[in-house]
Short mmCIF file of C-alpha atoms and ligand atoms in Angstrom, two decimals:
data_model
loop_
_atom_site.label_atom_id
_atom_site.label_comp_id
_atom_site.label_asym_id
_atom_site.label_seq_id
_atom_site.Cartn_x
_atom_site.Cartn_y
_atom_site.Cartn_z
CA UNK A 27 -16.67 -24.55 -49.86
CA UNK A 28 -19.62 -26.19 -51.02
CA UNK A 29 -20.29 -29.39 -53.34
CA UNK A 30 -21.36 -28.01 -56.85
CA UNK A 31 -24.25 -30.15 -57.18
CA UNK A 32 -23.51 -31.24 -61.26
CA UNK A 33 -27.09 -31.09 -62.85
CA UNK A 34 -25.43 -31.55 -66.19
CA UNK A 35 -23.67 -35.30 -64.92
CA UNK A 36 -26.89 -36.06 -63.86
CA UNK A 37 -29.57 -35.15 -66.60
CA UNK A 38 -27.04 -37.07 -68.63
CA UNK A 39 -27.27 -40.21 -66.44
CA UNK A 40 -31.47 -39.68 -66.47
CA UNK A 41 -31.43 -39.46 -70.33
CA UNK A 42 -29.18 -42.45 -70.76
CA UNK A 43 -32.33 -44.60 -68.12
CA UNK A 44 -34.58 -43.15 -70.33
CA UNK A 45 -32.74 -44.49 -73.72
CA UNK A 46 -33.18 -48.06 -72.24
CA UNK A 47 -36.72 -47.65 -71.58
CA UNK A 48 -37.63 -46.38 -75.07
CA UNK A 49 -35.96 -49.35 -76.28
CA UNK A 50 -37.91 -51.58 -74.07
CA UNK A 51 -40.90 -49.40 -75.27
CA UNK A 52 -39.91 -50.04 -79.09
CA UNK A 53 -39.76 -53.29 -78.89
CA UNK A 54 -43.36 -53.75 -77.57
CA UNK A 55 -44.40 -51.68 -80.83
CA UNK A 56 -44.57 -48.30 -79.09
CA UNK A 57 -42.61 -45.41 -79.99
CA UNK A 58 -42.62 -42.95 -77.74
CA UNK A 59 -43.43 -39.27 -79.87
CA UNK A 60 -43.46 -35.45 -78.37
CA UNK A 61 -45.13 -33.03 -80.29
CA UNK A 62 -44.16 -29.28 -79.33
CA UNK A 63 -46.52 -26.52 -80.41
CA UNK A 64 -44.54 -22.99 -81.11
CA UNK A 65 -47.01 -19.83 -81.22
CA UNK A 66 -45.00 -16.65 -83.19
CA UNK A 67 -41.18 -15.76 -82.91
CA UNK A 68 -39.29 -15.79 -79.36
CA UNK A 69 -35.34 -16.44 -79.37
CA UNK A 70 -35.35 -18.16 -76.39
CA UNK A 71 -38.21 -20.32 -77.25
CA UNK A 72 -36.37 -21.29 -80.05
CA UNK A 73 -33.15 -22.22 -78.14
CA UNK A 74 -35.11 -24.16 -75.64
CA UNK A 75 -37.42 -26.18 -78.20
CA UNK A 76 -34.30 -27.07 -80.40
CA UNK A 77 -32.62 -28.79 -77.18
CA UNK A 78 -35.57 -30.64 -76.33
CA UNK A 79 -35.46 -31.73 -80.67
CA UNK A 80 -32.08 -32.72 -79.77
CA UNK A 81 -32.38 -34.31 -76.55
CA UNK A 82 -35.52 -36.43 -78.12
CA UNK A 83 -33.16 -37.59 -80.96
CA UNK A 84 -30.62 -38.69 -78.71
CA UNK A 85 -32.79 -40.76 -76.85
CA UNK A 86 -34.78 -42.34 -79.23
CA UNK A 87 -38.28 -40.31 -78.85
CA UNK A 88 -39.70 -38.96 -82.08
CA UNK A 89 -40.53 -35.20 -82.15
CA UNK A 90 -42.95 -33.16 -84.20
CA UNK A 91 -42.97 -29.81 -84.52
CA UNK A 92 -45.76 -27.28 -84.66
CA UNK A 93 -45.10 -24.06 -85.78
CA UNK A 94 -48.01 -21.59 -85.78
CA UNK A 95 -47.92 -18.28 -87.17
CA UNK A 96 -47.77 -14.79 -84.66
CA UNK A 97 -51.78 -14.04 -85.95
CA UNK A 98 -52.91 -17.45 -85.11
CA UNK A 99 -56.16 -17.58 -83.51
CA UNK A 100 -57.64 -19.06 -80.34
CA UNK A 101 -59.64 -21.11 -82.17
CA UNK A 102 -56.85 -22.08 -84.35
CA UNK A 103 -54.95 -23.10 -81.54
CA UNK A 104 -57.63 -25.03 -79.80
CA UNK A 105 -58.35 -27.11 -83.02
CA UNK A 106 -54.72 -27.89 -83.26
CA UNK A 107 -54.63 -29.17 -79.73
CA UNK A 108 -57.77 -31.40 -80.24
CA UNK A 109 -56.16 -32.60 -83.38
CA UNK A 110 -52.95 -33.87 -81.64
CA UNK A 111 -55.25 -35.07 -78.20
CA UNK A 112 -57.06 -37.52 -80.30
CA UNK A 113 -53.87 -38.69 -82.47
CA UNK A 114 -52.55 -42.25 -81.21
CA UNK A 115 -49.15 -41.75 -82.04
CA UNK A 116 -48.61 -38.99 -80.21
CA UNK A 117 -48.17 -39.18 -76.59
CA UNK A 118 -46.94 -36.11 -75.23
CA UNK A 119 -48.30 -32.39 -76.19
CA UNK A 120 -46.19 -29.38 -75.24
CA UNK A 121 -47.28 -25.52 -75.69
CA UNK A 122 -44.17 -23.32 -75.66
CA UNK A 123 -44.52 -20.41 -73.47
CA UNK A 124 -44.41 -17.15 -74.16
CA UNK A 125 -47.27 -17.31 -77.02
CA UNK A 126 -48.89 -14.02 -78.16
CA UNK A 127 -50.64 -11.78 -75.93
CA UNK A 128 -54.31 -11.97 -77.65
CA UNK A 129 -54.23 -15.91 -77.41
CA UNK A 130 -55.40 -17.25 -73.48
CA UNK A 131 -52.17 -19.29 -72.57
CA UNK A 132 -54.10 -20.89 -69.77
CA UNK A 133 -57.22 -22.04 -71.88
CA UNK A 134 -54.69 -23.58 -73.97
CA UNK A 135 -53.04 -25.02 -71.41
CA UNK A 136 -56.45 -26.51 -69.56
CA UNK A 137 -57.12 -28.01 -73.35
CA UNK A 138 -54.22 -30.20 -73.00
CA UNK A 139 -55.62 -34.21 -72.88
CA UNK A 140 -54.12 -34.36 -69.24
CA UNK A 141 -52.69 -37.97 -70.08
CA UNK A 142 -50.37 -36.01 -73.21
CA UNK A 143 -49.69 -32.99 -70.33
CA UNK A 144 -45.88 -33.87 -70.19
CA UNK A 145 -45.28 -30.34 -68.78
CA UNK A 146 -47.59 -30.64 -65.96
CA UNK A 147 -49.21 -27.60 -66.44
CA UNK A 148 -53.06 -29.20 -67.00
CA UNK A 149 -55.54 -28.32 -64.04
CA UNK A 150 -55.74 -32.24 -63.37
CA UNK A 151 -52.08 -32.88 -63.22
CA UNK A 152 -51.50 -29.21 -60.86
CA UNK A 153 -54.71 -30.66 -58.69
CA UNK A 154 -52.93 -34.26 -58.39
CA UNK A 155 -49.66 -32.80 -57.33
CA UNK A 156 -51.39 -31.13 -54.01
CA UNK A 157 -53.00 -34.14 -53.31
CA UNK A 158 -50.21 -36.02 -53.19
CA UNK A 159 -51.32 -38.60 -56.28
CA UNK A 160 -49.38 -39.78 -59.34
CA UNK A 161 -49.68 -37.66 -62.42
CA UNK A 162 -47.49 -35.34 -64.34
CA UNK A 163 -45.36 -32.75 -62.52
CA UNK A 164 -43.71 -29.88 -64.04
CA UNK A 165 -39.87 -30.76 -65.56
CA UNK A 166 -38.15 -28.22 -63.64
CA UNK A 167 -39.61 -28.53 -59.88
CA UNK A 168 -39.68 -32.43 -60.35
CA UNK A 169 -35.71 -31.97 -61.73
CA UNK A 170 -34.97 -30.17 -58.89
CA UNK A 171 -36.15 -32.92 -56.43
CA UNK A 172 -34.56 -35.21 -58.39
CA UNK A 173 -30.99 -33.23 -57.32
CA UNK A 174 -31.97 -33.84 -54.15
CA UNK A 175 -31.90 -37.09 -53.70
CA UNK A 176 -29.64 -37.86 -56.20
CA UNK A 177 -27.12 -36.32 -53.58
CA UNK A 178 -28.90 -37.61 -50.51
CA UNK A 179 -29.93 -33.96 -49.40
CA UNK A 180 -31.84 -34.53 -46.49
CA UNK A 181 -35.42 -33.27 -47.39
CA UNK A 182 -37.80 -34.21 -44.36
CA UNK A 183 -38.19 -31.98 -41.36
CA UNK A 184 -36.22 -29.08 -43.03
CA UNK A 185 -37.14 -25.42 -43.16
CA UNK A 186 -37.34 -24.89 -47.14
CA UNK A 187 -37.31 -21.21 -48.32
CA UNK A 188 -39.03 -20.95 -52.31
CA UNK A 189 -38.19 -17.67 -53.70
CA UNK A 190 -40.80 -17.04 -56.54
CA UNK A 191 -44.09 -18.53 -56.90
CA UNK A 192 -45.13 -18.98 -60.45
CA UNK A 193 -47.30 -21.61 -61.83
CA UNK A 194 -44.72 -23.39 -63.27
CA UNK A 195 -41.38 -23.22 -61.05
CA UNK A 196 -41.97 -21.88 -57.45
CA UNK A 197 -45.00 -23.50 -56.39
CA UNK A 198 -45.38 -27.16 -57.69
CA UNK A 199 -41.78 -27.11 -56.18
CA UNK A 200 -43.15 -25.68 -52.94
CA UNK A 201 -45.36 -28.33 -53.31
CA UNK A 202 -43.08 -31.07 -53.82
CA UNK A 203 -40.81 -30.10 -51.03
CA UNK A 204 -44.21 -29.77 -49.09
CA UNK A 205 -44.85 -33.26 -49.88
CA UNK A 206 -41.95 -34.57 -48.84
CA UNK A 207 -42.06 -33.56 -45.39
CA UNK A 208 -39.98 -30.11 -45.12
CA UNK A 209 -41.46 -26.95 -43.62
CA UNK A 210 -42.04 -24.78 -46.53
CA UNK A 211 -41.94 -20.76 -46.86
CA UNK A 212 -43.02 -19.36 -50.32
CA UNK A 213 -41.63 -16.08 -50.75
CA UNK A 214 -42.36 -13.51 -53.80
CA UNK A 215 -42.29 -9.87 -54.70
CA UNK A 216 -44.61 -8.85 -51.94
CA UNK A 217 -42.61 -10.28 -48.85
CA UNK A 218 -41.44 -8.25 -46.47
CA UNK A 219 -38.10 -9.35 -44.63
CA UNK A 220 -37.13 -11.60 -47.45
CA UNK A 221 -33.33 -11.52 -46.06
CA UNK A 222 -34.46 -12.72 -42.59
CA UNK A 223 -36.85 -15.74 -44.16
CA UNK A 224 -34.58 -16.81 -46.56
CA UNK A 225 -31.32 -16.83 -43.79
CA UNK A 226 -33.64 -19.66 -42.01
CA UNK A 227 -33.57 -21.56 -44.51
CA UNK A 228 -32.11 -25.08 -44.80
CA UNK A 229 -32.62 -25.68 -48.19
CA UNK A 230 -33.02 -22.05 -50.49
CA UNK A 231 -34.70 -22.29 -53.57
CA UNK A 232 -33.90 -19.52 -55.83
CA UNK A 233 -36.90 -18.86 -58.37
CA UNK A 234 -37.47 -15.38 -59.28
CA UNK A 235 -35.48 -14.23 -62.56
CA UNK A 236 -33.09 -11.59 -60.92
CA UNK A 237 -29.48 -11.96 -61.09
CA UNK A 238 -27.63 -12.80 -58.32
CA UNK A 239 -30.69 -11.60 -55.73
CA UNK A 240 -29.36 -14.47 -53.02
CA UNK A 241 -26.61 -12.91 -51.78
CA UNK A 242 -24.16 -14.36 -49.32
CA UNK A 243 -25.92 -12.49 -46.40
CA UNK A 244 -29.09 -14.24 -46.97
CA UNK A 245 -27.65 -17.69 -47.12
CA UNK A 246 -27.42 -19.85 -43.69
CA UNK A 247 -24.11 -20.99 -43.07
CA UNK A 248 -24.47 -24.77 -44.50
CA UNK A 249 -27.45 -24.18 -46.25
CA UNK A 250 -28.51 -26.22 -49.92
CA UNK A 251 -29.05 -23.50 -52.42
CA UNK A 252 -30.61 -24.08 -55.36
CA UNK A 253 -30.37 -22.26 -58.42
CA UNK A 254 -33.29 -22.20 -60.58
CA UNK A 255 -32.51 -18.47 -62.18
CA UNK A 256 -31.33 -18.21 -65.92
CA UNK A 257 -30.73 -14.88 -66.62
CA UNK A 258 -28.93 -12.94 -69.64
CA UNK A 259 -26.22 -10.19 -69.26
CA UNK A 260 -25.21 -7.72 -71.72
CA UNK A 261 -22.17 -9.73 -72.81
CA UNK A 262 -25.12 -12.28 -73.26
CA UNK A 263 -23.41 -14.65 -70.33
CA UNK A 264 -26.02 -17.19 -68.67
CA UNK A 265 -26.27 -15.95 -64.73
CA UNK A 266 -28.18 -17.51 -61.98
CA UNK A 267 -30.19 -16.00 -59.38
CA UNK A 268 -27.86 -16.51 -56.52
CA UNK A 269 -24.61 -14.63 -55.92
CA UNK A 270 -22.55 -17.52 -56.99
CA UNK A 271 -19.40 -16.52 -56.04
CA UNK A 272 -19.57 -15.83 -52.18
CA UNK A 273 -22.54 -17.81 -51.73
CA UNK A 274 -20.26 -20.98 -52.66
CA UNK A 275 -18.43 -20.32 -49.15
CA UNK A 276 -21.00 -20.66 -46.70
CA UNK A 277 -23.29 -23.06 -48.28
CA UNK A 278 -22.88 -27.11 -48.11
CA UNK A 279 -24.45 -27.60 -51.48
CA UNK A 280 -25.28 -25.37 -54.85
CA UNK A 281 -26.24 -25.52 -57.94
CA UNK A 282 -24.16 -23.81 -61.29
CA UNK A 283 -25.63 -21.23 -63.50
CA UNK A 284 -25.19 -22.95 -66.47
CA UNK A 285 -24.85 -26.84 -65.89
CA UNK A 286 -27.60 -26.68 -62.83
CA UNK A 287 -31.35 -26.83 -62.82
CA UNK A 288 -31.43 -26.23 -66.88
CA UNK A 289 -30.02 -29.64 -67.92
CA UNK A 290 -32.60 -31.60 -65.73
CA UNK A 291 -35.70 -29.87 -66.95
CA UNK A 292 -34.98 -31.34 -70.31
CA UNK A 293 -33.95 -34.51 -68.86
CA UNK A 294 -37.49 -34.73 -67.00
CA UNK A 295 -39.60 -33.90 -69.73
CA UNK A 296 -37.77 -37.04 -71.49
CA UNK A 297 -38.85 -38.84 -68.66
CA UNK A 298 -42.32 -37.57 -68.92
CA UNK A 299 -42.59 -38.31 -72.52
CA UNK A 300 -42.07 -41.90 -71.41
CA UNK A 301 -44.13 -42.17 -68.99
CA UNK A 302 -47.31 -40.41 -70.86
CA UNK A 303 -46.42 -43.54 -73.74
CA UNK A 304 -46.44 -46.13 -71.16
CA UNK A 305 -50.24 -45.00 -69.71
CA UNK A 306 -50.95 -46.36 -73.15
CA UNK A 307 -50.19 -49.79 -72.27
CA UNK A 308 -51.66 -49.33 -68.63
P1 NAP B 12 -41.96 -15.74 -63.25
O1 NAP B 12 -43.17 -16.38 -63.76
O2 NAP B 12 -41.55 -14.39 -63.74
O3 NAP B 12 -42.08 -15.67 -61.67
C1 NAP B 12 -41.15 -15.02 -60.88
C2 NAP B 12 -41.54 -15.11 -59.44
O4 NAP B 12 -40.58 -14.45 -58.67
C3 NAP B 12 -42.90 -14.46 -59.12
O5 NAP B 12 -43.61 -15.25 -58.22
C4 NAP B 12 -42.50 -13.12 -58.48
O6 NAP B 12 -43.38 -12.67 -57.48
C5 NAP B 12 -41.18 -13.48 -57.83
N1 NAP B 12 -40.33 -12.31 -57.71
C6 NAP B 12 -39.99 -11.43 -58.67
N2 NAP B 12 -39.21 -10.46 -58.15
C7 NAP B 12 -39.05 -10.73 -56.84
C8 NAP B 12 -38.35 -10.11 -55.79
N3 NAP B 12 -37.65 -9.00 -55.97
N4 NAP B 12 -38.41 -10.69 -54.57
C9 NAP B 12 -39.11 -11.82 -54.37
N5 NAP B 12 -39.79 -12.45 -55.34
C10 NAP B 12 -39.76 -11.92 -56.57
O7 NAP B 12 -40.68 -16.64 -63.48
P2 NAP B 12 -40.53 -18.25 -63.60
O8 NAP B 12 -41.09 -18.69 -64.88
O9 NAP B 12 -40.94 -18.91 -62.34
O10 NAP B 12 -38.95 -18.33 -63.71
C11 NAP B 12 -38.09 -17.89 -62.68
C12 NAP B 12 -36.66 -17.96 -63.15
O11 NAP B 12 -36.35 -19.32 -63.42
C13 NAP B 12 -36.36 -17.21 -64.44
O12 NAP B 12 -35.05 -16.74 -64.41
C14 NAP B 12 -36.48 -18.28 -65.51
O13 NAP B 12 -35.71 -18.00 -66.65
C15 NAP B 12 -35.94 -19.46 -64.76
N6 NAP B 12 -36.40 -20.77 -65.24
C16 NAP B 12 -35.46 -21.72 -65.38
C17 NAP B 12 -35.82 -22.97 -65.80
C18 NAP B 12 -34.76 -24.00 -65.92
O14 NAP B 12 -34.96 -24.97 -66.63
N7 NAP B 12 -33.63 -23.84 -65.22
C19 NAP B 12 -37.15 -23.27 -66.09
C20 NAP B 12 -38.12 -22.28 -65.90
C21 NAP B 12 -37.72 -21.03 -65.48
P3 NAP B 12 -44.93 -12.25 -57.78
O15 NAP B 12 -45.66 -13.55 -57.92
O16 NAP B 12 -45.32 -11.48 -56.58
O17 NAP B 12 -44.89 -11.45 -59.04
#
């Protein structure tokens, strides 16, 4: 049976580091602030912006809220962004994704000061990340690693399988795992024999929004699977991408759908926040 790795334990222990070091911040006359820019209506959006309001008020990092309405315009949106780039009190800058169609989430994105890009998304910070180099990486790959070694999962020299390869999940975390020595296979909806590549893998990284795709049969025997999957049934019950269940029995480590991956991408952002106030002081 394997160890549930508890991502929930330990985004609580990361936000409780991070209290202490806006408190150290405070006291040197900086408060850390996150401003989050909303584009339209989405549910989910909503659900995930009012946990990262919540988790900021926890810690101690003040949070401003943008809410734009679903006929903004580009340019609307780009003089918003300059607006908060040049504001001194604000240190980190976060576009919620999905935004309309008509608006170009990647211009937005590359307008981003890359010093305020807590998400990790800016051109810079992506560029940084394959060279190896200090800058901002996205919450969720950079949570995931921090799993990792939080439970002493042996990363270097290991055959690492990344199911999905988006922008924001499946390849900075292909990177990351790339970076820290493993051998890494990116797989997505093109690959052919995805059963037989992901079956090699020592550590599994499941990244592709379908529930329970990692089936037992896929998984090595020992292997660390990762769930990054959040997925909604009918019943409206949080799933994973991986096969929970029977996947549990043959792997050594794995992550719950809820209490996983989610918990630490909020918990990284935090951390993010932090860091983009402290480059002030730098
Ligand atoms: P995305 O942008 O939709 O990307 C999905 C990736 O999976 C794509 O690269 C796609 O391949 C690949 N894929 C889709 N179907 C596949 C298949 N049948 N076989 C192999 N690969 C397949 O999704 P995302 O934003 O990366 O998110 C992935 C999942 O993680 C979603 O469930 C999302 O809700 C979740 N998520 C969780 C967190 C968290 O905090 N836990 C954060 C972000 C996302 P192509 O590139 O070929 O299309």
């Amino acid at each position: 049976m394997a160890e549930i790795i508890n991502g929930k334990e330990l985004a609580q222990k990361i936000r409780l580091e991070v209290k202490e070091e806006v408190k150290e911040l405070k006291a040197k006359g900086i408060e850390p602030k996150l401003s989050v820019i909303m584009v339209g209506t989405d549910k989910a959006s909503e659900v995930y912006v009012r946990n990262k309001s919540k988790a900021c008020e926890e810690i101690g990092i003040a949070f401003e809220e943008f809410l734009l309405s679903e006929e903004t315009t580009m340019e609307e949106l780009l003089a918003l962004i300059e607006k908060l780039n040049n504001r001194k009190d604000i240190h980190g800058i976060l576009l919620q994704s999905p935004i309309p169609k008509h608006l170009d989430i990647r211009k937005a994105f590359n307008s981003i000061d890359y010093k305020k890009d807590v998400d990790g998304f800016h051109p810079i910070n992506v560029g940084k990340l394959a060279l190896g180099e200090e800058g901002f990486v996205s919450c969720t790959p950079a949570g995931v690693m921090e799993m990792l070694k939080e439970y002493n999962i042996e990363i270097q020299g290991k055959k690492a399988v990344v199911i999905g390869r988006s922008t924001i999940v499946g390849k900075p975390l292909a990177q990351l795992l790339l970076n820290a020595n493993a051998t890494v296979t990116i797989c997505h909806s093109k690959t052919q024999n995805i059963e037989q590549i992901a079956k090699e893998a020592d550590i599994l990284v499941a990244a592709l929004g379908k529930p329970k795709f990692v089936t037992a049969s896929m998984v090595k025997n020992g292997a660390v699977v990762i769930d990054v999957g959040i997925n909604r049934t009918a019943e409206g019950k949080l799933i994973g991408d991986v096969d929970f269940e029977n996947v549990e029995k043959i792997a050594s480590y794995i992550t719950p759908v809820p209490g996983g991956v989610g918990p630490m991408t909020v918990a990284q952002l935090m951390k993010n926040v932090v860091k983009a106030a402290k480059l002030t002081i730098a």
